[in-house]
Tab-separated table of C-alpha atoms in Angstrom:
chain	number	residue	atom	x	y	z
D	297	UNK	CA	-18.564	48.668	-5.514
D	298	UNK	CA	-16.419	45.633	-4.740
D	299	UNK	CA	-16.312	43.650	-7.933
D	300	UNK	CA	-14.416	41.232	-6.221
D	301	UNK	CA	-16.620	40.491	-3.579
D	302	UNK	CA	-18.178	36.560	-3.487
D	303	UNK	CA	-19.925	34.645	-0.656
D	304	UNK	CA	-19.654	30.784	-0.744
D	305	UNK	CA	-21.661	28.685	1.491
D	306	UNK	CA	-21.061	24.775	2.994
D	307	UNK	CA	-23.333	22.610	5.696
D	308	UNK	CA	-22.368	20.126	7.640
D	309	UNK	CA	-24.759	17.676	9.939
D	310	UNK	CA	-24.030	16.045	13.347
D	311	UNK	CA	-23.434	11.923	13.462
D	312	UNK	CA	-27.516	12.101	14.625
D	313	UNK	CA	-28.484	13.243	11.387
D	314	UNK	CA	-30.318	10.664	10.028
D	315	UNK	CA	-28.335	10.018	6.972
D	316	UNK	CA	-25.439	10.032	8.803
D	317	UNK	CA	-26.871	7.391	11.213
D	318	UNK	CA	-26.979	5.444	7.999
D	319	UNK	CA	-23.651	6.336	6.850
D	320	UNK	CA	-22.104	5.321	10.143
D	321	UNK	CA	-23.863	1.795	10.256
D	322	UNK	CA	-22.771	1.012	6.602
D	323	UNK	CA	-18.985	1.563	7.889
D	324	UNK	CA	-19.613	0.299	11.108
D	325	UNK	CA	-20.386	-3.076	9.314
D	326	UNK	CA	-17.342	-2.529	6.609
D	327	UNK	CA	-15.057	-1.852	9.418
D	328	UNK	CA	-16.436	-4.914	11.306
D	329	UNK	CA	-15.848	-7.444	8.006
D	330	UNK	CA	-12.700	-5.895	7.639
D	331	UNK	CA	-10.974	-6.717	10.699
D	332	UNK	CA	-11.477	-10.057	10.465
D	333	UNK	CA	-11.177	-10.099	6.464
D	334	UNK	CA	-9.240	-8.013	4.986
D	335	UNK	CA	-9.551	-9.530	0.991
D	336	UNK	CA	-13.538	-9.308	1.184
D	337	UNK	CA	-15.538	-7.079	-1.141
D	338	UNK	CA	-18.340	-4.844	0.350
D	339	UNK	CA	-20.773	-2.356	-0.643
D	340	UNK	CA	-23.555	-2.103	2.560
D	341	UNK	CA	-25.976	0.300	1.932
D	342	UNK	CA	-28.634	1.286	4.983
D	343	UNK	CA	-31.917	3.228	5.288
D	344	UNK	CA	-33.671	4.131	8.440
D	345	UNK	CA	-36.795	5.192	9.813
D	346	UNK	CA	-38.836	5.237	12.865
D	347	UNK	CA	-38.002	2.362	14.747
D	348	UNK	CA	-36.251	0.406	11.576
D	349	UNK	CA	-33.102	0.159	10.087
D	350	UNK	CA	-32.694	-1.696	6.925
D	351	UNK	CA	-29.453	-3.312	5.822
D	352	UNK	CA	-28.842	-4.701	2.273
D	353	UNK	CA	-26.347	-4.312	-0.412
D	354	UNK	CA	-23.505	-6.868	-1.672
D	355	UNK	CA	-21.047	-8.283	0.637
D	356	UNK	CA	-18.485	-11.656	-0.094
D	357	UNK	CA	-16.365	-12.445	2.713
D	358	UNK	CA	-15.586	-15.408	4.762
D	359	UNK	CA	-16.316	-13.224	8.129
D	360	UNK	CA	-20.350	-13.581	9.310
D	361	UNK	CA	-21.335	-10.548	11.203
D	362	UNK	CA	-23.624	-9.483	13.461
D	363	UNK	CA	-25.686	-6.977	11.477
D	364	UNK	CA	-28.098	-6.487	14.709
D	365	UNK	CA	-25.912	-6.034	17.139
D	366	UNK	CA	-23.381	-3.379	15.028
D	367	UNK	CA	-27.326	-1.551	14.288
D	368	UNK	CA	-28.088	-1.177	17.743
D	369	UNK	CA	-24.590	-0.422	18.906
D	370	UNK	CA	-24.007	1.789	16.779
D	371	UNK	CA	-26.970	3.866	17.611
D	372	UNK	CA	-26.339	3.667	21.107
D	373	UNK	CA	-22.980	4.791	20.764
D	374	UNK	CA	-24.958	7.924	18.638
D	375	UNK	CA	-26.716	8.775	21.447
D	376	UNK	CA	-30.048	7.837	20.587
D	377	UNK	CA	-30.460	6.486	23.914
D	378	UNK	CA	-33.718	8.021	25.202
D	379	UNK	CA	-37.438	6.016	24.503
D	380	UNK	CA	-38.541	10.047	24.204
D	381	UNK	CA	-36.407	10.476	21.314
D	382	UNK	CA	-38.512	8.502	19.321
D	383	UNK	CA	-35.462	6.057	17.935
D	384	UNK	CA	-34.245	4.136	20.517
D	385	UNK	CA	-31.404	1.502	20.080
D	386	UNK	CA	-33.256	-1.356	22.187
D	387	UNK	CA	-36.674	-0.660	20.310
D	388	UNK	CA	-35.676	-0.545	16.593
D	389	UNK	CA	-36.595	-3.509	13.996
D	390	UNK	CA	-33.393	-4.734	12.193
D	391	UNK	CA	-33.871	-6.318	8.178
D	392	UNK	CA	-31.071	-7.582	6.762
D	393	UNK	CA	-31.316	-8.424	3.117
D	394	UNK	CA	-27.565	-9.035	2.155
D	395	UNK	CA	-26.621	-10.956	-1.017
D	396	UNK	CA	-23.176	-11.593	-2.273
D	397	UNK	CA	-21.387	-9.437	-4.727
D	398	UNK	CA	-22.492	-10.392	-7.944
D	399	UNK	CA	-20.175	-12.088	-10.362
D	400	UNK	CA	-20.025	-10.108	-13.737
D	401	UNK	CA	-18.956	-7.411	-11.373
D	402	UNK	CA	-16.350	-9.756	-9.342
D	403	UNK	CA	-14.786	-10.931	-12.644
D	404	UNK	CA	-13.531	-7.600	-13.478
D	405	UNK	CA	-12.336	-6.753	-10.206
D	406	UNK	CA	-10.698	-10.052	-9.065
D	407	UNK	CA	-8.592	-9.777	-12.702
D	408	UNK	CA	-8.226	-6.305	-15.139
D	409	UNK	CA	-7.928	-6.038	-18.150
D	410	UNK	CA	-4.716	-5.522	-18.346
D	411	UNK	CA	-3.898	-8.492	-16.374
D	412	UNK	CA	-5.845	-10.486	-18.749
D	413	UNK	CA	-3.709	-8.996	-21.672
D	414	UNK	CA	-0.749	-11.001	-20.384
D	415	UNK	CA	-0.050	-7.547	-17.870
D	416	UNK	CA	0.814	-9.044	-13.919
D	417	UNK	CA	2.960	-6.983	-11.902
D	418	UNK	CA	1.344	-7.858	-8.599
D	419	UNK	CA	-1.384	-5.374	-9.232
D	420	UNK	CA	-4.000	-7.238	-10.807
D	421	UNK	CA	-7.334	-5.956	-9.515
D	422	UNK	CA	-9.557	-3.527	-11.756
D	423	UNK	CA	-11.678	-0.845	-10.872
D	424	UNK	CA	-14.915	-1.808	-9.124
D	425	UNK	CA	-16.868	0.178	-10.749
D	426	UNK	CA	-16.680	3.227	-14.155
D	427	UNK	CA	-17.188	6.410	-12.661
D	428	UNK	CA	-14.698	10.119	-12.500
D	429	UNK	CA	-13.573	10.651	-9.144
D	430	UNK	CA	-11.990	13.902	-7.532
D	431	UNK	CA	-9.371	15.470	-5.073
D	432	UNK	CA	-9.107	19.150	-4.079
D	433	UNK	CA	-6.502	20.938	-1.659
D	434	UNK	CA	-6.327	24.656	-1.165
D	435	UNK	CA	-4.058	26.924	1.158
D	436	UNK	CA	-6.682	28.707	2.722
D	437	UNK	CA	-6.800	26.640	5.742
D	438	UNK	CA	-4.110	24.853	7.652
D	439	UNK	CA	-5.958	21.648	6.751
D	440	UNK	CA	-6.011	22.583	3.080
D	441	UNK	CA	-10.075	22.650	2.762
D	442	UNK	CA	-12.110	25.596	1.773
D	443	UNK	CA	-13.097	27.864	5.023
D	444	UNK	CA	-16.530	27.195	4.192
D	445	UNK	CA	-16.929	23.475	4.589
D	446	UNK	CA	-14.151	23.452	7.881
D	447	UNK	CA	-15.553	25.914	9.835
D	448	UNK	CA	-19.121	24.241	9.456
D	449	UNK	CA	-17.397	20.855	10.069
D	450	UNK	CA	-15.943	22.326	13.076
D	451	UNK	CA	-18.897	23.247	14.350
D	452	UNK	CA	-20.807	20.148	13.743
D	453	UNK	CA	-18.395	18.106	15.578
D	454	UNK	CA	-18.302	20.898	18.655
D	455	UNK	CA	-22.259	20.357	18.979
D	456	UNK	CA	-21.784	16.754	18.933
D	457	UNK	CA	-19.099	17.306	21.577
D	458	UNK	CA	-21.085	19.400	24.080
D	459	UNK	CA	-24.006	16.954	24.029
D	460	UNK	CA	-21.819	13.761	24.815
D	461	UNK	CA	-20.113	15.499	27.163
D	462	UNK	CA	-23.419	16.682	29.576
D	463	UNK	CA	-22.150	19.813	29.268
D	464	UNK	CA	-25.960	21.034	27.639
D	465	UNK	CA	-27.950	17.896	29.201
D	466	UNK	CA	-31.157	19.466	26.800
D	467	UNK	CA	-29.822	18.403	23.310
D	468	UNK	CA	-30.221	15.308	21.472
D	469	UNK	CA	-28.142	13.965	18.668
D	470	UNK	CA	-29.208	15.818	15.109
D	471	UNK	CA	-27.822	18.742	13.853
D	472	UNK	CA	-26.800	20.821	11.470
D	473	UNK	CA	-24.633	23.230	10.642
D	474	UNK	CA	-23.728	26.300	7.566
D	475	UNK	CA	-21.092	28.742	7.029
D	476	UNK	CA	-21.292	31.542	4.479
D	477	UNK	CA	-17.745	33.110	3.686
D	478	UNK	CA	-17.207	36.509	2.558
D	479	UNK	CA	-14.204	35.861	-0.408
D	480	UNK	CA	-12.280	39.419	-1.397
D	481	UNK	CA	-11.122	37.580	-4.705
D	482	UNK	CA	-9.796	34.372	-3.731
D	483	UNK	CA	-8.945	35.721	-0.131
D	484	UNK	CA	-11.158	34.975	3.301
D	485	UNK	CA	-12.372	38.295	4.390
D	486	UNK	CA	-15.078	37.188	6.393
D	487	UNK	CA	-17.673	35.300	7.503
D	488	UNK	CA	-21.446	36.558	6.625
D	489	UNK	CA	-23.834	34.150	8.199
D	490	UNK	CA	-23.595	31.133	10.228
D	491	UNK	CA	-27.011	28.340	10.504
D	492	UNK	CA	-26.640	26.423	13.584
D	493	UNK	CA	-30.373	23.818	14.040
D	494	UNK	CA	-29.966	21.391	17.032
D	495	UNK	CA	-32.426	18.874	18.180
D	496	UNK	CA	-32.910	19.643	21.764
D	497	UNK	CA	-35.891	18.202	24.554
D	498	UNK	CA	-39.024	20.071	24.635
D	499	UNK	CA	-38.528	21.976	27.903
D	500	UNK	CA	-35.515	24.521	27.040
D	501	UNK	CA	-36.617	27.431	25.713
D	502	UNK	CA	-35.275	29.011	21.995
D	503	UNK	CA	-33.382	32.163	24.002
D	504	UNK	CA	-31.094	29.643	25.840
D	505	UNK	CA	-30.657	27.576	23.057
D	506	UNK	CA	-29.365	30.623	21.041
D	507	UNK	CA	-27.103	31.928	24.070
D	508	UNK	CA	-25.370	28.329	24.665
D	509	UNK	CA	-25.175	27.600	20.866
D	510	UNK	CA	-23.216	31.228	20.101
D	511	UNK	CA	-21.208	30.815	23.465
D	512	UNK	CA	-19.881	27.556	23.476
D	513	UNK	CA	-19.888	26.186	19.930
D	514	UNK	CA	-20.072	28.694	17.595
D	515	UNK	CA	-17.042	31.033	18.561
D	516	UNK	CA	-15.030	28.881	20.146
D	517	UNK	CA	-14.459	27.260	16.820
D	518	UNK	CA	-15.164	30.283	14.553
D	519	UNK	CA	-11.725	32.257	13.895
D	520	UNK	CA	-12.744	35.684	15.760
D	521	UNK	CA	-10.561	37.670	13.145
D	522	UNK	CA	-13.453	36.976	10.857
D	523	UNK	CA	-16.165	37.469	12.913
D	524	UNK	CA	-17.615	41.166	13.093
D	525	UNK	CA	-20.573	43.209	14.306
D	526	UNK	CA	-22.423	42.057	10.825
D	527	UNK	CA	-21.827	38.594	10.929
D	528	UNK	CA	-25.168	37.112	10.998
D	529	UNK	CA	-26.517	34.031	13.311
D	530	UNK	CA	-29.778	32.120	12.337
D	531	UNK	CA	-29.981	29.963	15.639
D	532	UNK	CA	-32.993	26.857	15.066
D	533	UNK	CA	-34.332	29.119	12.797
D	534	UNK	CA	-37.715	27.490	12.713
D	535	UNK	CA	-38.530	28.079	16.718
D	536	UNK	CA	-38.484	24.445	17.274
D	537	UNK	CA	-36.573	21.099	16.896
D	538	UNK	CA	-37.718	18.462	18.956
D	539	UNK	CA	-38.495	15.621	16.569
D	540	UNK	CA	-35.199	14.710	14.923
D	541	UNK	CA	-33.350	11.735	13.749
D	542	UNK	CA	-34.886	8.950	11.904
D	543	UNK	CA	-38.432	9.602	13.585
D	544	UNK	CA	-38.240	12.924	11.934
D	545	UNK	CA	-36.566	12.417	8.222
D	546	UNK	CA	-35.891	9.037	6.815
D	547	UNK	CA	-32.230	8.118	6.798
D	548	UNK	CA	-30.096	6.971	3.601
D	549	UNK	CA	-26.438	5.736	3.306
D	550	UNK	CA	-24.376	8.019	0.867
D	551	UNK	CA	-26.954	11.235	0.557
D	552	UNK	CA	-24.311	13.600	2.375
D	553	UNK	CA	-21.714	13.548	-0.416
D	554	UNK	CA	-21.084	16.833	-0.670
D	555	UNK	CA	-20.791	16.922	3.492
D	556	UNK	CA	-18.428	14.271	3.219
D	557	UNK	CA	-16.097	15.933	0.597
D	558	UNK	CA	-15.478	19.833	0.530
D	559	UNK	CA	-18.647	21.184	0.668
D	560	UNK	CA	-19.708	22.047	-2.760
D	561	UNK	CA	-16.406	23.915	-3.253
D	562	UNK	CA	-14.824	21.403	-5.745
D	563	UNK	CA	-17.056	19.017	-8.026
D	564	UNK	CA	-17.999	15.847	-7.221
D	565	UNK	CA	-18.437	12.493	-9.352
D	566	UNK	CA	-21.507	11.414	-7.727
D	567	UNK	CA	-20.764	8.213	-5.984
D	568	UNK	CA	-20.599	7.988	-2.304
D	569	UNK	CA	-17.814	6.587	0.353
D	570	UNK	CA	-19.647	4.627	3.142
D	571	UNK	CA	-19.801	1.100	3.469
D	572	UNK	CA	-17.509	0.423	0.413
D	573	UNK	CA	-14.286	-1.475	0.595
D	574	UNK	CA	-11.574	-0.040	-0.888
D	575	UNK	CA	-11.678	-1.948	-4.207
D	576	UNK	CA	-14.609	0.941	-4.692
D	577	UNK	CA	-12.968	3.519	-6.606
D	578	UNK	CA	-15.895	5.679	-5.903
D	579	UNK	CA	-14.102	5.730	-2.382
D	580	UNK	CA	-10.322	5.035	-2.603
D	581	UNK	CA	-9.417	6.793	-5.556
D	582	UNK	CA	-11.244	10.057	-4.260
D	583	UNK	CA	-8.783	9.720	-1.287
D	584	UNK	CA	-6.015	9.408	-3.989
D	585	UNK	CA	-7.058	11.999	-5.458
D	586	UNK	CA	-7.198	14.140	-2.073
D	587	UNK	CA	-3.728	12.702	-0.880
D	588	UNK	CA	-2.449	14.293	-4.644
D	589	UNK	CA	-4.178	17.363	-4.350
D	590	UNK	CA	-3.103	17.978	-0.961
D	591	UNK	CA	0.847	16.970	-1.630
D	592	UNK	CA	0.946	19.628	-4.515
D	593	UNK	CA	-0.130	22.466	-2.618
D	594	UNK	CA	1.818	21.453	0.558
D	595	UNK	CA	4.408	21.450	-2.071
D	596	UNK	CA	3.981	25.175	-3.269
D	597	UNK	CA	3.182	24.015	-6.557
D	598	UNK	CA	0.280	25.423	-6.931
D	599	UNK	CA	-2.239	27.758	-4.163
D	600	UNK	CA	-4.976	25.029	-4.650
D	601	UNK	CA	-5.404	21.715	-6.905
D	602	UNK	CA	-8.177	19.730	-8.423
D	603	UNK	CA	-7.510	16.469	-9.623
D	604	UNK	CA	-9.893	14.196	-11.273
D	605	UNK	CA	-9.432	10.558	-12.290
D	606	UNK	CA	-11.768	8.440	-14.110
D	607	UNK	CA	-12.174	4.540	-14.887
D	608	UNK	CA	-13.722	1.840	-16.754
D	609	UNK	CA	-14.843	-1.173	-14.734
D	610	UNK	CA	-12.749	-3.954	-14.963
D	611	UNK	CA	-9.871	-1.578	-15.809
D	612	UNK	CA	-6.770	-0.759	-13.724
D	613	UNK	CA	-5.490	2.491	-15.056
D	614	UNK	CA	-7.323	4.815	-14.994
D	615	UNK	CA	-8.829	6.353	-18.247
D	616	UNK	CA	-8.072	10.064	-17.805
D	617	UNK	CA	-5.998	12.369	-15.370
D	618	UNK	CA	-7.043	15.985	-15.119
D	619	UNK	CA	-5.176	18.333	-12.926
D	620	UNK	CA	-6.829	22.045	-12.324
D	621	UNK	CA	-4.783	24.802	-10.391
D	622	UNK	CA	-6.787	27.299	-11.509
D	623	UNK	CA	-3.549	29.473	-12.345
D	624	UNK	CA	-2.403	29.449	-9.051
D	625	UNK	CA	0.317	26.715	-10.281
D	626	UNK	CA	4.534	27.551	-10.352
D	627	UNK	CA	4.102	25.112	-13.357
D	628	UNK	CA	1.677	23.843	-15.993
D	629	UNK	CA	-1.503	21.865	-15.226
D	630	UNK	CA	-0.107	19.336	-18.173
D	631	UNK	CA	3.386	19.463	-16.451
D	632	UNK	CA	1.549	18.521	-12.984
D	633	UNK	CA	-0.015	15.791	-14.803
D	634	UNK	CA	2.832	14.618	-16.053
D	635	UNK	CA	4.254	14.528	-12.676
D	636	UNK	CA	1.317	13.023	-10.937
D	637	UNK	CA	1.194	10.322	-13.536
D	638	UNK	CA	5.150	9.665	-12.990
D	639	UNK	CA	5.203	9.776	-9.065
D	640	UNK	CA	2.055	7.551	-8.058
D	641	UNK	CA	0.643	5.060	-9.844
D	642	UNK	CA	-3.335	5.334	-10.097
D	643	UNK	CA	-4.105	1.433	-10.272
D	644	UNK	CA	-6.570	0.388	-7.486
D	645	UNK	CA	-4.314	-2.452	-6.311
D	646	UNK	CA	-1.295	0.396	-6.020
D	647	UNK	CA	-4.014	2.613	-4.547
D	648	UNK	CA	-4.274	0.331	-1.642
D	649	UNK	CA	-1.077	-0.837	-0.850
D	650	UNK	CA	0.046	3.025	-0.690
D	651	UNK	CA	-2.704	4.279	1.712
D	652	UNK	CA	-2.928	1.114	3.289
D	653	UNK	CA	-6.581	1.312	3.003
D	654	UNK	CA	-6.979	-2.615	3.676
D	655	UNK	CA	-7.567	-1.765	7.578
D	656	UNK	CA	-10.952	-1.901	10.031
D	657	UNK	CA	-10.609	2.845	9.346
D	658	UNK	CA	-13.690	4.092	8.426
D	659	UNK	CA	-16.147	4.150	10.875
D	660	UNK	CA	-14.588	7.624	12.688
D	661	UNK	CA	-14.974	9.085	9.032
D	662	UNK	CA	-18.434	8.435	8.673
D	663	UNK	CA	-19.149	12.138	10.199
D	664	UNK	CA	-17.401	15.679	10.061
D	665	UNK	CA	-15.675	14.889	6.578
D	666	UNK	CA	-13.229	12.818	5.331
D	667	UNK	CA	-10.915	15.167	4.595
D	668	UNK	CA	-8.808	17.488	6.856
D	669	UNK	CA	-9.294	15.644	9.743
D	670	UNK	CA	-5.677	15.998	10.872
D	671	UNK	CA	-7.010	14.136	14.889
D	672	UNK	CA	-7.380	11.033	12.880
D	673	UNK	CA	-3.928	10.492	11.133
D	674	UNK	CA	-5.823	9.326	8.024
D	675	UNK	CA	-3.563	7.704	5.362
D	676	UNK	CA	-4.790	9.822	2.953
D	677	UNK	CA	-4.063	13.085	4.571
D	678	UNK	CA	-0.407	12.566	4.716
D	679	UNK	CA	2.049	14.995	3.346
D	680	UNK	CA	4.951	12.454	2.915
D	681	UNK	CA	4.912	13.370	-1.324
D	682	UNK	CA	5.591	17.249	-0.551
D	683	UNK	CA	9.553	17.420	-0.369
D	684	UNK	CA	9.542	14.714	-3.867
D	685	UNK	CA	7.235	17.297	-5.634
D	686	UNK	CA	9.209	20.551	-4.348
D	687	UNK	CA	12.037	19.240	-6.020
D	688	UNK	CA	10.195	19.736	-9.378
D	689	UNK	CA	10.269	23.503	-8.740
């Protein structure tokens, strides 16, 4: 018996999902304020549901948007395109109950504590909000996730790709996706089982649906070195998947944290990304976080990282610093953390300025993670720390 032997399992869900739908409108709207203003504070939070979307959260800025028009183009752009569909971007009701962001909460943000203590280096800002936020890199993959969550990512994003591309004119825009990994010890060995559920029009029967699905999304993104004659594939399990979307499960901004992050593999604080500006800690210090983690083990300091930092709203440094290498490190976790703590500085304002996070980006991560998504260039994926790090060796 293989005492070492351990499956771990991640999902994943197409930009149709109907949280995601959500998720994408919230940045969609973020993105929009941004471009035109770059200083304004927003949290835009979004539920949907056969033929409504709801908009409402906090928002100050000096930019007025078009909340109906981003809604509907945004679902367009989706795919949800068809009347048949049952959410349709010319025939859904749009509420938008707005308010501005309220001012106990602005106080601590526009000024920290520190600053208030006679503290002003330029980086006055506190954390929007209390809260432990984290950051995990591992070797395992070339884009430093766990296998689990990027191969079900990967596959996600091929479904999505097939059905915008006409190459499978019978699917429609939800989906989901899960990867089970065989582990031999902290090693890939395998993978077990893959879930693949697409939404698809009523007249293309489940045998098809299974042939394209294995054919053209499943192993063209699987690696095949992992794949073997007992590798398992559950294929719209249930026999059926024609209602979908928000006609099928309500939608809700920020209930896909763990598909946003790394799939279950690392912990997460709880709060979610989408349709926060980047004075949310709850967003840009868990891309901090990420850009550290990822740095030390480009670095060969350690074979994966966890990193979490926590805050206190109103606050600027953060409260605590935890680093986690699970003794995979070439040093200390309290060395690391002295290092971390000496190379970047953890202050939102510094946050900011060094991922540049200030920018109309968000909206392309609002599906397929927002992590390890080398086609976007993302700021916080960068390895431009690795060579300063090596050096502590």
């Amino acid at each position: 018996m293989n005492t070492n032997k351990k499956f771990f399992t991640s999902e994943s869900v197409t930009e149709g999902h109907p949280d995601k739908v959500c998720d994408r409108i919230s940045d969609a709207v973020l993105d929009d304020i941004l471009a035109h203003d770059p200083e304004a504070r927003v949290a835009c939070e979004c539920c949907a549901a056969t033929g409504l979307v709801m908009v409402f959260g906090e928002i100050t800025t000096t930019h007025t948007c078009d909340i109906r028009a981003i809604v509907k183009n945004t679902v367009k752009d989706i795919g949800y395109t068809d009347p048949e569909m049952g959410f349709h971007y010319n025939n859904i009701a749009v509420l938008n109950t707005l308010n501005e962001q309220s001012p106990d909460i602005a106080m601590g943000v526009n000024k920290s504590l520190e600053t208030k203590n006679g503290e002003d280096d330029g980086f006055e800002i506190g954390a929007g909000d209390q809260g432990m936020m984290f950051g995990y890199a591992t070797n395992e993959t070339d884009e430093y996730l766990p296998a689990p969550i990027y191969y079900a990512q990967k596959m996600a994003k091929k479904l999505t790709e097939v059905r915008k591309n006409g190459k499978f004119p019978y699917l429609r825009p939800d989906g989901k996706t899960q990867v089970t990994v065989e582990y031999d010890g902290d090693r890939v060995k395998r993978i077990d089982t893959v879930v693949l559920s697409t939404q698809h029009s009523p007249d293309v029967t489940q045998e098809q649906i299974r042939q394209d699905m294995i054919e053209h999304v499943i192993k063209p993104v699987l690696d095949k070195n992992l794949i073997d004659e007992d590798t398992k594939y559950f294929i719209n399990p249930t026999g059926r998947f024609v209602i979908g979307g928000p006609q099928g499960d309500s939608g809700l901004t920020g209930r896909k944290i763990i598909v946003d992050t790394y799939g279950g593999y690392a912990p997460h604080g709880g709060g979610a990304f989408s349709g926060k500006d980047p004075t949310k800690v709850d967003r840009s210090a868990c891309y901090m976080a990420r850009y550290i983690a990822k740095n030390i083990v480009a670095a060969s300091l350690a074979d994966k990282c966890q990193i979490q930092l926590a805050y206190a709203i109103g606050v600027a440094r953060p409260v605590s610093v935890r680093i986690d290498t699970f003794s995979t490190g070439k040093l200390s976790d309290d060395k690391l953390s002295e290092i971390v703590n000496k190379e970047f500085d953890l202050r939102p304002s510094a946050i900011i300025k060094t991922l540049d996070l200030r920018r109309p980006i968000y909206t392309q991560t609002s599906a397929y993670g927002h992590f390890g998504r080398n086609e976007l260039s993302l700021p916080w994926e960068r390895l431009d720390m690795a060579d300063t790090l090596k050096a502590y060796i």
